[in-house]
């Protein structure tokens, strides 16, 4: 099954994706994770995108489209995939339509006030990627992941100015994709405000998986 997860930052797309990987045995492809790994490894791609990502802007369409086109050519996507964070612009969606056929676009709906609360407290494990929250779900020892012992840090783009910019970018450049896919007929709406277990139940219902 070929899926796209669409929604504002902090909607929990990555968190649900981990559960859906388990359920459907398909890979989770997060352009944000790929960029962050490239930044950490200081590759050419990483050096190119570091500044724009930390400020909360979008990486250019050509770079991003090429990255995804290449990734979707790997054999592990033969049985499907979850694209998380791509497409984020209309040109990206048009490009994707040329090289892949989507089954569903899952639209995670969340108001700005909740986005800001979630992102401003988000703490991420450097080792396993788990998302903690300083107020709602803190690790028992500050700065240390309960799941794997890794270091828990604040993403550079979770600083207040970058959060504001990411939300603006989302509403202006990415939200138009909701109408774009609704018109194509494969959009599924999910309320992203409950806990991940409840979201998973709604997700399965919406995709007729249970
Ligand atoms: P979020 O938590 O905002 O959903 P992601 O982890 O998906 O963040 O992405 C982090 C950053 O990576 C984005 O703010 C953007 O700079 C860059 N990025 C990720 N995916 C794309 C894309 N499809 N197009 C352009 N930039 C992207
Ligand atoms: Zn961890």
PDB file of C-alpha atoms and ligand atoms in Angstrom:
ATOM      1  CA  UNK A   1       0.000   0.000   0.000  1.00  0.00           C
ATOM      2  CA  UNK A   2       1.421   3.382  -1.026  1.00  0.00           C
ATOM      3  CA  UNK A   3       0.643   6.027   1.588  1.00  0.00           C
ATOM      4  CA  UNK A   4       1.353   9.703   2.109  1.00  0.00           C
ATOM      5  CA  UNK A   5       1.108  11.257   5.578  1.00  0.00           C
ATOM      6  CA  UNK A   6       0.171  14.919   5.315  1.00  0.00           C
ATOM      7  CA  UNK A   7      -0.263  17.374   8.153  1.00  0.00           C
ATOM      8  CA  UNK A   8       1.338  20.178  10.139  1.00  0.00           C
ATOM      9  CA  UNK A   9       4.573  19.717  12.061  1.00  0.00           C
ATOM     10  CA  UNK A  10       3.915  18.088  15.418  1.00  0.00           C
ATOM     11  CA  UNK A  11       0.809  16.263  14.195  1.00  0.00           C
ATOM     12  CA  UNK A  12       2.385  12.929  15.117  1.00  0.00           C
ATOM     13  CA  UNK A  13       2.924  11.630  11.585  1.00  0.00           C
ATOM     14  CA  UNK A  14       6.253  10.076  12.501  1.00  0.00           C
ATOM     15  CA  UNK A  15       4.874   8.527  15.695  1.00  0.00           C
ATOM     16  CA  UNK A  16       1.964   6.889  13.886  1.00  0.00           C
ATOM     17  CA  UNK A  17       4.274   5.834  11.057  1.00  0.00           C
ATOM     18  CA  UNK A  18       6.320   3.687  13.462  1.00  0.00           C
ATOM     19  CA  UNK A  19       3.104   1.808  14.363  1.00  0.00           C
ATOM     20  CA  UNK A  20       2.013   1.436  10.748  1.00  0.00           C
ATOM     21  CA  UNK A  21       5.425   0.033   9.764  1.00  0.00           C
ATOM     22  CA  UNK A  22       4.738  -2.759  12.265  1.00  0.00           C
ATOM     23  CA  UNK A  23       1.221  -3.286  11.019  1.00  0.00           C
ATOM     24  CA  UNK A  24       1.750  -3.256   7.259  1.00  0.00           C
ATOM     25  CA  UNK A  25       5.468  -4.189   7.037  1.00  0.00           C
ATOM     26  CA  UNK A  26       6.260  -1.339   4.696  1.00  0.00           C
ATOM     27  CA  UNK A  27       9.116   1.166   5.069  1.00  0.00           C
ATOM     28  CA  UNK A  28       8.701   4.613   6.630  1.00  0.00           C
ATOM     29  CA  UNK A  29      10.320   7.228   4.430  1.00  0.00           C
ATOM     30  CA  UNK A  30      10.629  10.570   6.211  1.00  0.00           C
ATOM     31  CA  UNK A  31      12.312  13.292   4.172  1.00  0.00           C
ATOM     32  CA  UNK A  32      12.908  15.201   7.432  1.00  0.00           C
ATOM     33  CA  UNK A  33      14.758  12.197   8.922  1.00  0.00           C
ATOM     34  CA  UNK A  34      16.799  11.725   5.756  1.00  0.00           C
ATOM     35  CA  UNK A  35      17.822  15.394   5.813  1.00  0.00           C
ATOM     36  CA  UNK A  36      18.647  15.307   9.543  1.00  0.00           C
ATOM     37  CA  UNK A  37      20.813  12.198   9.069  1.00  0.00           C
ATOM     38  CA  UNK A  38      22.608  13.929   6.198  1.00  0.00           C
ATOM     39  CA  UNK A  39      23.212  16.986   8.392  1.00  0.00           C
ATOM     40  CA  UNK A  40      24.568  14.855  11.238  1.00  0.00           C
ATOM     41  CA  UNK A  41      26.865  12.973   8.841  1.00  0.00           C
ATOM     42  CA  UNK A  42      27.952  16.280   7.224  1.00  0.00           C
ATOM     43  CA  UNK A  43      27.420  14.919   3.709  1.00  0.00           C
ATOM     44  CA  UNK A  44      27.174  17.266   0.723  1.00  0.00           C
ATOM     45  CA  UNK A  45      23.386  17.118   0.934  1.00  0.00           C
ATOM     46  CA  UNK A  46      23.538  17.796   4.681  1.00  0.00           C
ATOM     47  CA  UNK A  47      25.742  20.853   4.304  1.00  0.00           C
ATOM     48  CA  UNK A  48      23.485  22.188   1.567  1.00  0.00           C
ATOM     49  CA  UNK A  49      20.222  21.905   3.553  1.00  0.00           C
ATOM     50  CA  UNK A  50      21.392  22.592   7.131  1.00  0.00           C
ATOM     51  CA  UNK A  51      20.726  26.298   7.306  1.00  0.00           C
ATOM     52  CA  UNK A  52      17.361  26.289   5.581  1.00  0.00           C
ATOM     53  CA  UNK A  53      16.082  23.428   7.748  1.00  0.00           C
ATOM     54  CA  UNK A  54      17.233  24.968  11.009  1.00  0.00           C
ATOM     55  CA  UNK A  55      15.486  28.227  10.128  1.00  0.00           C
ATOM     56  CA  UNK A  56      12.211  26.389   9.414  1.00  0.00           C
ATOM     57  CA  UNK A  57      12.154  26.920   5.639  1.00  0.00           C
ATOM     58  CA  UNK A  58      11.694  24.285   2.933  1.00  0.00           C
ATOM     59  CA  UNK A  59      14.448  22.565   1.003  1.00  0.00           C
ATOM     60  CA  UNK A  60      14.112  23.323  -2.728  1.00  0.00           C
ATOM     61  CA  UNK A  61      11.782  21.131  -4.780  1.00  0.00           C
ATOM     62  CA  UNK A  62      14.412  19.802  -7.207  1.00  0.00           C
ATOM     63  CA  UNK A  63      16.673  18.473  -4.440  1.00  0.00           C
ATOM     64  CA  UNK A  64      13.766  16.975  -2.510  1.00  0.00           C
ATOM     65  CA  UNK A  65      12.052  15.389  -5.511  1.00  0.00           C
ATOM     66  CA  UNK A  66      15.308  13.784  -6.685  1.00  0.00           C
ATOM     67  CA  UNK A  67      15.929  12.394  -3.202  1.00  0.00           C
ATOM     68  CA  UNK A  68      12.484  10.787  -3.018  1.00  0.00           C
ATOM     69  CA  UNK A  69      12.589   9.519  -6.596  1.00  0.00           C
ATOM     70  CA  UNK A  70      15.851   7.761  -5.795  1.00  0.00           C
ATOM     71  CA  UNK A  71      14.564   6.360  -2.478  1.00  0.00           C
ATOM     72  CA  UNK A  72      11.380   4.970  -4.050  1.00  0.00           C
ATOM     73  CA  UNK A  73      13.568   3.078  -6.526  1.00  0.00           C
ATOM     74  CA  UNK A  74      14.897   0.824  -3.730  1.00  0.00           C
ATOM     75  CA  UNK A  75      13.504  -2.709  -3.709  1.00  0.00           C
ATOM     76  CA  UNK A  76      12.073  -2.445  -0.159  1.00  0.00           C
ATOM     77  CA  UNK A  77       9.283  -0.209  -1.497  1.00  0.00           C
ATOM     78  CA  UNK A  78       7.918  -2.924  -3.813  1.00  0.00           C
ATOM     79  CA  UNK A  79       5.113  -3.779  -1.367  1.00  0.00           C
ATOM     80  CA  UNK A  80       4.369  -0.158  -0.526  1.00  0.00           C
ATOM     81  CA  UNK A  81       5.667   2.646   1.639  1.00  0.00           C
ATOM     82  CA  UNK A  82       4.751   5.485   3.971  1.00  0.00           C
ATOM     83  CA  UNK A  83       5.921   8.861   2.728  1.00  0.00           C
ATOM     84  CA  UNK A  84       6.068  11.210   5.699  1.00  0.00           C
ATOM     85  CA  UNK A  85       6.748  14.876   5.004  1.00  0.00           C
ATOM     86  CA  UNK A  86       6.647  14.550   1.227  1.00  0.00           C
ATOM     87  CA  UNK A  87       5.078  16.041  -0.830  1.00  0.00           C
ATOM     88  CA  UNK A  88       5.027  19.454   0.834  1.00  0.00           C
ATOM     89  CA  UNK A  89       4.372  21.605  -2.244  1.00  0.00           C
ATOM     90  CA  UNK A  90       2.201  21.305  -5.366  1.00  0.00           C
ATOM     91  CA  UNK A  91       5.247  20.805  -7.668  1.00  0.00           C
ATOM     92  CA  UNK A  92       6.386  17.930  -5.396  1.00  0.00           C
ATOM     93  CA  UNK A  93       2.921  16.361  -5.611  1.00  0.00           C
ATOM     94  CA  UNK A  94       2.879  16.703  -9.414  1.00  0.00           C
ATOM     95  CA  UNK A  95       6.316  15.058  -9.611  1.00  0.00           C
ATOM     96  CA  UNK A  96       5.292  12.213  -7.306  1.00  0.00           C
ATOM     97  CA  UNK A  97       2.242  11.510  -9.478  1.00  0.00           C
ATOM     98  CA  UNK A  98       4.604  10.830 -12.400  1.00  0.00           C
ATOM     99  CA  UNK A  99       6.687   8.192 -10.614  1.00  0.00           C
ATOM    100  CA  UNK A 100       4.255   6.614  -8.179  1.00  0.00           C
ATOM    101  CA  UNK A 101       0.602   5.782  -7.690  1.00  0.00           C
ATOM    102  CA  UNK A 102      -0.821   6.535  -4.250  1.00  0.00           C
ATOM    103  CA  UNK A 103      -3.492   4.480  -2.524  1.00  0.00           C
ATOM    104  CA  UNK A 104      -4.278   6.953   0.257  1.00  0.00           C
ATOM    105  CA  UNK A 105      -3.239  10.378   1.443  1.00  0.00           C
ATOM    106  CA  UNK A 106      -3.812  10.580   5.182  1.00  0.00           C
ATOM    107  CA  UNK A 107      -4.472  14.125   6.341  1.00  0.00           C
ATOM    108  CA  UNK A 108      -3.624  14.683  10.027  1.00  0.00           C
ATOM    109  CA  UNK A 109      -5.700  17.581  11.241  1.00  0.00           C
ATOM    110  CA  UNK A 110      -4.422  19.699  14.167  1.00  0.00           C
ATOM    111  CA  UNK A 111      -5.007  23.342  15.161  1.00  0.00           C
ATOM    112  CA  UNK A 112      -2.056  25.753  15.437  1.00  0.00           C
ATOM    113  CA  UNK A 113      -2.389  26.155  19.220  1.00  0.00           C
ATOM    114  CA  UNK A 114      -1.794  22.433  19.779  1.00  0.00           C
ATOM    115  CA  UNK A 115       1.021  22.361  17.208  1.00  0.00           C
ATOM    116  CA  UNK A 116       2.841  25.076  19.132  1.00  0.00           C
ATOM    117  CA  UNK A 117       2.347  23.341  22.510  1.00  0.00           C
ATOM    118  CA  UNK A 118       3.620  20.044  21.154  1.00  0.00           C
ATOM    119  CA  UNK A 119       6.651  21.359  19.270  1.00  0.00           C
ATOM    120  CA  UNK A 120       7.849  23.754  21.912  1.00  0.00           C
ATOM    121  CA  UNK A 121       8.100  20.877  24.427  1.00  0.00           C
ATOM    122  CA  UNK A 122       9.333  18.215  22.013  1.00  0.00           C
ATOM    123  CA  UNK A 123      12.484  16.345  23.036  1.00  0.00           C
ATOM    124  CA  UNK A 124      13.912  13.815  20.597  1.00  0.00           C
ATOM    125  CA  UNK A 125      16.143  10.826  21.280  1.00  0.00           C
ATOM    126  CA  UNK A 126      19.282  11.034  19.168  1.00  0.00           C
ATOM    127  CA  UNK A 127      19.644   7.258  19.153  1.00  0.00           C
ATOM    128  CA  UNK A 128      16.178   5.722  18.642  1.00  0.00           C
ATOM    129  CA  UNK A 129      14.270   8.786  17.413  1.00  0.00           C
ATOM    130  CA  UNK A 130      11.538   8.525  20.047  1.00  0.00           C
ATOM    131  CA  UNK A 131       9.669  11.789  20.665  1.00  0.00           C
ATOM    132  CA  UNK A 132       9.357  12.790  24.316  1.00  0.00           C
ATOM    133  CA  UNK A 133       7.646  15.915  25.616  1.00  0.00           C
ATOM    134  CA  UNK A 134       9.002  18.114  28.403  1.00  0.00           C
ATOM    135  CA  UNK A 135       5.547  18.519  29.993  1.00  0.00           C
ATOM    136  CA  UNK A 136       3.209  15.822  28.592  1.00  0.00           C
ATOM    137  CA  UNK A 137       5.575  12.837  28.496  1.00  0.00           C
ATOM    138  CA  UNK A 138       9.007  13.563  29.951  1.00  0.00           C
ATOM    139  CA  UNK A 139      11.731  10.903  30.201  1.00  0.00           C
ATOM    140  CA  UNK A 140      12.232   9.880  33.837  1.00  0.00           C
ATOM    141  CA  UNK A 141      15.808  11.230  33.854  1.00  0.00           C
ATOM    142  CA  UNK A 142      16.134  14.584  32.165  1.00  0.00           C
ATOM    143  CA  UNK A 143      18.111  14.385  28.933  1.00  0.00           C
ATOM    144  CA  UNK A 144      18.158  10.564  28.823  1.00  0.00           C
ATOM    145  CA  UNK A 145      15.879   8.294  26.794  1.00  0.00           C
ATOM    146  CA  UNK A 146      14.019   5.659  28.872  1.00  0.00           C
ATOM    147  CA  UNK A 147      13.729   3.376  25.862  1.00  0.00           C
ATOM    148  CA  UNK A 148      17.372   3.147  24.828  1.00  0.00           C
ATOM    149  CA  UNK A 149      19.508   5.329  27.087  1.00  0.00           C
ATOM    150  CA  UNK A 150      20.289   7.713  24.197  1.00  0.00           C
ATOM    151  CA  UNK A 151      20.726  11.451  24.553  1.00  0.00           C
ATOM    152  CA  UNK A 152      17.494  13.445  24.399  1.00  0.00           C
ATOM    153  CA  UNK A 153      17.803  16.827  22.661  1.00  0.00           C
ATOM    154  CA  UNK A 154      15.811  19.747  21.260  1.00  0.00           C
ATOM    155  CA  UNK A 155      15.729  19.870  17.466  1.00  0.00           C
ATOM    156  CA  UNK A 156      17.231  23.083  16.079  1.00  0.00           C
ATOM    157  CA  UNK A 157      14.015  23.754  14.196  1.00  0.00           C
ATOM    158  CA  UNK A 158      11.927  23.387  17.386  1.00  0.00           C
ATOM    159  CA  UNK A 159      13.131  26.804  18.608  1.00  0.00           C
ATOM    160  CA  UNK A 160      10.252  29.339  18.848  1.00  0.00           C
ATOM    161  CA  UNK A 161      11.122  31.421  15.730  1.00  0.00           C
ATOM    162  CA  UNK A 162      11.517  28.282  13.609  1.00  0.00           C
ATOM    163  CA  UNK A 163       8.259  26.792  14.872  1.00  0.00           C
ATOM    164  CA  UNK A 164       6.408  29.939  13.812  1.00  0.00           C
ATOM    165  CA  UNK A 165       8.053  29.887  10.390  1.00  0.00           C
ATOM    166  CA  UNK A 166       7.313  26.153   9.866  1.00  0.00           C
ATOM    167  CA  UNK A 167       3.650  26.697  10.649  1.00  0.00           C
ATOM    168  CA  UNK A 168       3.435  29.620   8.221  1.00  0.00           C
ATOM    169  CA  UNK A 169       5.180  27.575   5.542  1.00  0.00           C
ATOM    170  CA  UNK A 170       2.827  24.656   6.203  1.00  0.00           C
ATOM    171  CA  UNK A 171      -0.341  26.745   5.971  1.00  0.00           C
ATOM    172  CA  UNK A 172       0.778  28.585   2.813  1.00  0.00           C
ATOM    173  CA  UNK A 173       2.638  25.894   0.820  1.00  0.00           C
ATOM    174  CA  UNK A 174       1.534  22.481   2.074  1.00  0.00           C
ATOM    175  CA  UNK A 175      -2.083  22.914   3.160  1.00  0.00           C
ATOM    176  CA  UNK A 176      -3.190  23.489  -0.484  1.00  0.00           C
ATOM    177  CA  UNK A 177      -2.355  19.795  -1.008  1.00  0.00           C
ATOM    178  CA  UNK A 178      -5.423  18.882   1.045  1.00  0.00           C
ATOM    179  CA  UNK A 179      -7.738  20.278  -1.656  1.00  0.00           C
ATOM    180  CA  UNK A 180      -5.441  18.863  -4.356  1.00  0.00           C
ATOM    181  CA  UNK A 181      -5.783  15.293  -3.064  1.00  0.00           C
ATOM    182  CA  UNK A 182      -9.400  15.658  -1.983  1.00  0.00           C
ATOM    183  CA  UNK A 183     -10.218  16.405  -5.588  1.00  0.00           C
ATOM    184  CA  UNK A 184      -8.337  13.301  -6.726  1.00  0.00           C
ATOM    185  CA  UNK A 185     -10.530  11.316  -4.325  1.00  0.00           C
ATOM    186  CA  UNK A 186      -7.927   9.531  -2.191  1.00  0.00           C
ATOM    187  CA  UNK A 187      -7.795  11.779   0.876  1.00  0.00           C
ATOM    188  CA  UNK A 188      -8.596  10.405   4.329  1.00  0.00           C
ATOM    189  CA  UNK A 189      -9.013  12.828   7.259  1.00  0.00           C
ATOM    190  CA  UNK A 190      -7.711  11.907  10.716  1.00  0.00           C
ATOM    191  CA  UNK A 191      -8.111  13.965  13.880  1.00  0.00           C
ATOM    192  CA  UNK A 192      -4.526  14.240  15.185  1.00  0.00           C
ATOM    193  CA  UNK A 193      -5.393  15.532  18.656  1.00  0.00           C
ATOM    194  CA  UNK A 194      -5.866  12.184  20.550  1.00  0.00           C
ATOM    195  CA  UNK A 195      -3.146   9.785  21.717  1.00  0.00           C
ATOM    196  CA  UNK A 196      -1.424   7.625  19.121  1.00  0.00           C
ATOM    197  CA  UNK A 197      -3.354   4.441  20.104  1.00  0.00           C
ATOM    198  CA  UNK A 198      -6.673   6.136  19.354  1.00  0.00           C
ATOM    199  CA  UNK A 199      -5.317   7.582  16.120  1.00  0.00           C
ATOM    200  CA  UNK A 200      -4.204   4.104  15.056  1.00  0.00           C
ATOM    201  CA  UNK A 201      -7.736   2.759  15.614  1.00  0.00           C
ATOM    202  CA  UNK A 202      -9.212   5.541  13.484  1.00  0.00           C
ATOM    203  CA  UNK A 203      -6.540   5.045  10.853  1.00  0.00           C
ATOM    204  CA  UNK A 204      -7.348   1.326  10.530  1.00  0.00           C
ATOM    205  CA  UNK A 205     -11.060   2.064  10.287  1.00  0.00           C
ATOM    206  CA  UNK A 206     -10.566   4.746   7.659  1.00  0.00           C
ATOM    207  CA  UNK A 207      -8.378   2.452   5.517  1.00  0.00           C
ATOM    208  CA  UNK A 208     -10.633  -0.556   6.127  1.00  0.00           C
ATOM    209  CA  UNK A 209      -7.792  -2.540   7.692  1.00  0.00           C
ATOM    210  CA  UNK A 210      -9.833  -4.008  10.531  1.00  0.00           C
TER     211      UNK A 210
HETATM  212  P1  LIG B   1       8.101  18.363  10.879  1.00  0.00           P
HETATM  213  O1  LIG B   1       8.357  17.990  12.286  1.00  0.00           O
HETATM  214  O2  LIG B   1       8.062  19.834  10.637  1.00  0.00           O
HETATM  215  O3  LIG B   1       6.995  17.606  10.208  1.00  0.00           O
HETATM  216  P2  LIG B   1      10.093  17.056   9.210  1.00  0.00           P
HETATM  217  O4  LIG B   1      10.940  16.230  10.080  1.00  0.00           O
HETATM  218  O5  LIG B   1       9.117  16.400   8.308  1.00  0.00           O
HETATM  219  O6  LIG B   1       9.424  18.112  10.142  1.00  0.00           O
HETATM  220  O7  LIG B   1      10.992  18.025   8.298  1.00  0.00           O
HETATM  221  C1  LIG B   1      11.952  18.879   8.868  1.00  0.00           C
HETATM  222  C2  LIG B   1      12.420  19.891   7.832  1.00  0.00           C
HETATM  223  O8  LIG B   1      12.991  19.218   6.699  1.00  0.00           O
HETATM  224  C3  LIG B   1      11.331  20.767   7.231  1.00  0.00           C
HETATM  225  O9  LIG B   1      11.014  21.871   8.053  1.00  0.00           O
HETATM  226  C4  LIG B   1      11.994  21.185   5.915  1.00  0.00           C
HETATM  227  O10 LIG B   1      12.963  22.180   6.115  1.00  0.00           O
HETATM  228  C5  LIG B   1      12.721  19.928   5.497  1.00  0.00           C
HETATM  229  N1  LIG B   1      11.859  19.093   4.638  1.00  0.00           N
HETATM  230  C6  LIG B   1      11.341  17.879   4.960  1.00  0.00           C
HETATM  231  N2  LIG B   1      10.577  17.401   3.947  1.00  0.00           N
HETATM  232  C7  LIG B   1      10.597  18.346   2.984  1.00  0.00           C
HETATM  233  C8  LIG B   1       9.991  18.474   1.715  1.00  0.00           C
HETATM  234  N3  LIG B   1       9.162  17.515   1.230  1.00  0.00           N
HETATM  235  N4  LIG B   1      10.232  19.593   0.990  1.00  0.00           N
HETATM  236  C9  LIG B   1      11.035  20.546   1.450  1.00  0.00           C
HETATM  237  N5  LIG B   1      11.636  20.515   2.648  1.00  0.00           N
HETATM  238  C10 LIG B   1      11.427  19.420   3.415  1.00  0.00           C
HETATM  239 ZN1  LIG B   2      15.987   6.405  22.603  1.00  0.00          ZN
END
